[in-house]
Amino acid sequence: MAGDHSGLNKEEMKNIALIGFMGAGKTTVSHALRALYGLTEIDTDQEIVRQEGRPITEIFATDGEAYFRQLEHDVVLRFQDVHAAVISCGGGLVMNPENVKNLRTSCIIVFLTATPETTLLRVKDSADRPILNGHMDVAYIRMLQEKRRPAYEAAADICVATDGKDVETICCEIMQKMKDFS
């Protein structure tokens, strides 16, 4: 069962970096992995908000996407020496190959997927998605997912679909697949 983490050796365990499009379930799965397995939880977007003292939408509006992407890069570097952690990465973080290279030094990279329809259901009520501002529809989400998919797939060690699954099932699937990397 997911709560059974006997045999989980945190000293030898690589970190889990969760990547994927917004709404794929990275934050939800990250919280569950922390609760079920006692992992340290790091959310790159939350770290940036904490560091900057302002929301991501304001960072995008005031300083632009390039500045935000540099902040993401800096966060990845800052957490390279952490162990037994789950790192929930912002949706665009792996678009920078340098971030992927840096994540690989200490992480198994898990690509969480969701269909455009599922994604819209999960994010439609959020005002904190600057990339979707004015484009909260399935067609735009599909286009953006397809544009980013090659980068996600190239970065991923493991791929897990989240559509129609409860979070505990997703966590079990991740931990099962991670055994191949021990």
PDB file of N, CA and C in Angstrom, residues 71-106:
ATOM      1  N   LEU A  71      14.897  33.060 -12.438  1.00  0.00           N
ATOM      2  CA  LEU A  71      14.613  32.714 -11.046  1.00  0.00           C
ATOM      3  C   LEU A  71      14.427  31.206 -10.896  1.00  0.00           C
ATOM      4  N   GLU A  72      13.733  30.578 -11.854  1.00  0.00           N
ATOM      5  CA  GLU A  72      13.564  29.122 -11.834  1.00  0.00           C
ATOM      6  C   GLU A  72      14.922  28.425 -11.866  1.00  0.00           C
ATOM      7  N   HIS A  73      15.776  28.884 -12.747  1.00  0.00           N
ATOM      8  CA  HIS A  73      17.121  28.305 -12.884  1.00  0.00           C
ATOM      9  C   HIS A  73      17.876  28.387 -11.560  1.00  0.00           C
ATOM     10  N   ASP A  74      17.798  29.536 -10.919  1.00  0.00           N
ATOM     11  CA  ASP A  74      18.489  29.743  -9.639  1.00  0.00           C
ATOM     12  C   ASP A  74      17.943  28.812  -8.550  1.00  0.00           C
ATOM     13  N   VAL A  75      16.629  28.600  -8.529  1.00  0.00           N
ATOM     14  CA  VAL A  75      16.015  27.709  -7.540  1.00  0.00           C
ATOM     15  C   VAL A  75      16.507  26.274  -7.736  1.00  0.00           C
ATOM     16  N   VAL A  76      16.564  25.826  -8.983  1.00  0.00           N
ATOM     17  CA  VAL A  76      17.044  24.466  -9.262  1.00  0.00           C
ATOM     18  C   VAL A  76      18.470  24.296  -8.733  1.00  0.00           C
ATOM     19  N   LEU A  77      19.321  25.262  -8.969  1.00  0.00           N
ATOM     20  CA  LEU A  77      20.705  25.185  -8.491  1.00  0.00           C
ATOM     21  C   LEU A  77      20.768  25.155  -6.964  1.00  0.00           C
ATOM     22  N   ARG A  78      19.915  25.922  -6.329  1.00  0.00           N
ATOM     23  CA  ARG A  78      19.934  26.027  -4.864  1.00  0.00           C
ATOM     24  C   ARG A  78      19.586  24.703  -4.179  1.00  0.00           C
ATOM     25  N   PHE A  79      18.802  23.863  -4.831  1.00  0.00           N
ATOM     26  CA  PHE A  79      18.356  22.625  -4.187  1.00  0.00           C
ATOM     27  C   PHE A  79      19.054  21.366  -4.699  1.00  0.00           C
ATOM     28  N   GLN A  80      20.186  21.524  -5.369  1.00  0.00           N
ATOM     29  CA  GLN A  80      20.899  20.364  -5.902  1.00  0.00           C
ATOM     30  C   GLN A  80      21.443  19.433  -4.816  1.00  0.00           C
ATOM     31  N   ASP A  81      21.731  19.946  -3.661  1.00  0.00           N
ATOM     32  CA  ASP A  81      22.340  19.128  -2.602  1.00  0.00           C
ATOM     33  C   ASP A  81      21.321  18.579  -1.604  1.00  0.00           C
ATOM     34  N   VAL A  82      20.044  18.769  -1.853  1.00  0.00           N
ATOM     35  CA  VAL A  82      18.993  18.242  -0.983  1.00  0.00           C
ATOM     36  C   VAL A  82      18.808  16.755  -1.294  1.00  0.00           C
ATOM     37  N   HIS A  83      18.461  15.962  -0.279  1.00  0.00           N
ATOM     38  CA  HIS A  83      18.225  14.531  -0.477  1.00  0.00           C
ATOM     39  C   HIS A  83      16.850  14.136   0.039  1.00  0.00           C
ATOM     40  N   ALA A  84      16.298  13.055  -0.506  1.00  0.00           N
ATOM     41  CA  ALA A  84      14.985  12.519  -0.112  1.00  0.00           C
ATOM     42  C   ALA A  84      13.911  13.609  -0.191  1.00  0.00           C
ATOM     43  N   ALA A  85      13.885  14.296  -1.326  1.00  0.00           N
ATOM     44  CA  ALA A  85      12.929  15.379  -1.524  1.00  0.00           C
ATOM     45  C   ALA A  85      12.087  15.112  -2.769  1.00  0.00           C
ATOM     46  N   VAL A  86      10.912  15.687  -2.768  1.00  0.00           N
ATOM     47  CA  VAL A  86      10.091  15.744  -3.965  1.00  0.00           C
ATOM     48  C   VAL A  86      10.046  17.213  -4.369  1.00  0.00           C
ATOM     49  N   ILE A  87      10.428  17.479  -5.604  1.00  0.00           N
ATOM     50  CA  ILE A  87      10.503  18.844  -6.115  1.00  0.00           C
ATOM     51  C   ILE A  87       9.421  19.011  -7.180  1.00  0.00           C
ATOM     52  N   SER A  88       8.442  19.841  -6.885  1.00  0.00           N
ATOM     53  CA  SER A  88       7.380  20.144  -7.835  1.00  0.00           C
ATOM     54  C   SER A  88       7.851  21.320  -8.683  1.00  0.00           C
ATOM     55  N   CYS A  89       8.088  21.051  -9.966  1.00  0.00           N
ATOM     56  CA  CYS A  89       8.658  22.058 -10.860  1.00  0.00           C
ATOM     57  C   CYS A  89       7.565  22.815 -11.602  1.00  0.00           C
ATOM     58  N   GLY A  90       7.783  24.099 -11.768  1.00  0.00           N
ATOM     59  CA  GLY A  90       6.868  24.901 -12.570  1.00  0.00           C
ATOM     60  C   GLY A  90       6.763  24.311 -13.973  1.00  0.00           C
ATOM     61  N   GLY A  91       5.619  24.510 -14.623  1.00  0.00           N
ATOM     62  CA  GLY A  91       5.332  23.886 -15.912  1.00  0.00           C
ATOM     63  C   GLY A  91       6.347  24.159 -17.008  1.00  0.00           C
ATOM     64  N   GLY A  92       6.967  25.325 -17.005  1.00  0.00           N
ATOM     65  CA  GLY A  92       7.923  25.662 -18.061  1.00  0.00           C
ATOM     66  C   GLY A  92       9.378  25.449 -17.691  1.00  0.00           C
ATOM     67  N   LEU A  93       9.644  24.988 -16.491  1.00  0.00           N
ATOM     68  CA  LEU A  93      11.017  24.868 -15.990  1.00  0.00           C
ATOM     69  C   LEU A  93      11.907  24.020 -16.887  1.00  0.00           C
ATOM     70  N   VAL A  94      11.403  22.906 -17.404  1.00  0.00           N
ATOM     71  CA  VAL A  94      12.257  22.024 -18.205  1.00  0.00           C
ATOM     72  C   VAL A  94      12.415  22.487 -19.651  1.00  0.00           C
ATOM     73  N   MET A  95      11.819  23.620 -20.005  1.00  0.00           N
ATOM     74  CA  MET A  95      12.028  24.155 -21.343  1.00  0.00           C
ATOM     75  C   MET A  95      13.475  24.644 -21.477  1.00  0.00           C
ATOM     76  N   ASN A  96      14.130  24.867 -20.346  1.00  0.00           N
ATOM     77  CA  ASN A  96      15.545  25.253 -20.337  1.00  0.00           C
ATOM     78  C   ASN A  96      16.371  23.977 -20.127  1.00  0.00           C
ATOM     79  N   PRO A  97      17.113  23.530 -21.154  1.00  0.00           N
ATOM     80  CA  PRO A  97      17.896  22.293 -21.037  1.00  0.00           C
ATOM     81  C   PRO A  97      18.895  22.314 -19.870  1.00  0.00           C
ATOM     82  N   GLU A  98      19.353  23.490 -19.500  1.00  0.00           N
ATOM     83  CA  GLU A  98      20.283  23.611 -18.363  1.00  0.00           C
ATOM     84  C   GLU A  98      19.605  23.188 -17.062  1.00  0.00           C
ATOM     85  N   ASN A  99      18.317  23.520 -16.918  1.00  0.00           N
ATOM     86  CA  ASN A  99      17.572  23.093 -15.730  1.00  0.00           C
ATOM     87  C   ASN A  99      17.469  21.570 -15.677  1.00  0.00           C
ATOM     88  N   VAL A 100      17.222  20.961 -16.819  1.00  0.00           N
ATOM     89  CA  VAL A 100      17.121  19.501 -16.878  1.00  0.00           C
ATOM     90  C   VAL A 100      18.457  18.881 -16.481  1.00  0.00           C
ATOM     91  N   LYS A 101      19.525  19.395 -17.028  1.00  0.00           N
ATOM     92  CA  LYS A 101      20.870  18.893 -16.699  1.00  0.00           C
ATOM     93  C   LYS A 101      21.123  18.994 -15.200  1.00  0.00           C
ATOM     94  N   ASN A 102      20.741  20.102 -14.604  1.00  0.00           N
ATOM     95  CA  ASN A 102      20.951  20.302 -13.172  1.00  0.00           C
ATOM     96  C   ASN A 102      20.041  19.406 -12.331  1.00  0.00           C
ATOM     97  N   LEU A 103      18.809  19.203 -12.749  1.00  0.00           N
ATOM     98  CA  LEU A 103      17.908  18.297 -12.030  1.00  0.00           C
ATOM     99  C   LEU A 103      18.452  16.868 -12.053  1.00  0.00           C
ATOM    100  N   ARG A 104      19.009  16.464 -13.185  1.00  0.00           N
ATOM    101  CA  ARG A 104      19.521  15.100 -13.342  1.00  0.00           C
ATOM    102  C   ARG A 104      20.620  14.750 -12.340  1.00  0.00           C
ATOM    103  N   THR A 105      21.319  15.743 -11.826  1.00  0.00           N
ATOM    104  CA  THR A 105      22.414  15.449 -10.898  1.00  0.00           C
ATOM    105  C   THR A 105      21.923  14.802  -9.610  1.00  0.00           C
ATOM    106  N   SER A 106      20.665  15.076  -9.227  1.00  0.00           N
ATOM    107  CA  SER A 106      20.182  14.544  -7.947  1.00  0.00           C
ATOM    108  C   SER A 106      18.757  13.996  -7.996  1.00  0.00           C
TER     109      SER A 106
END
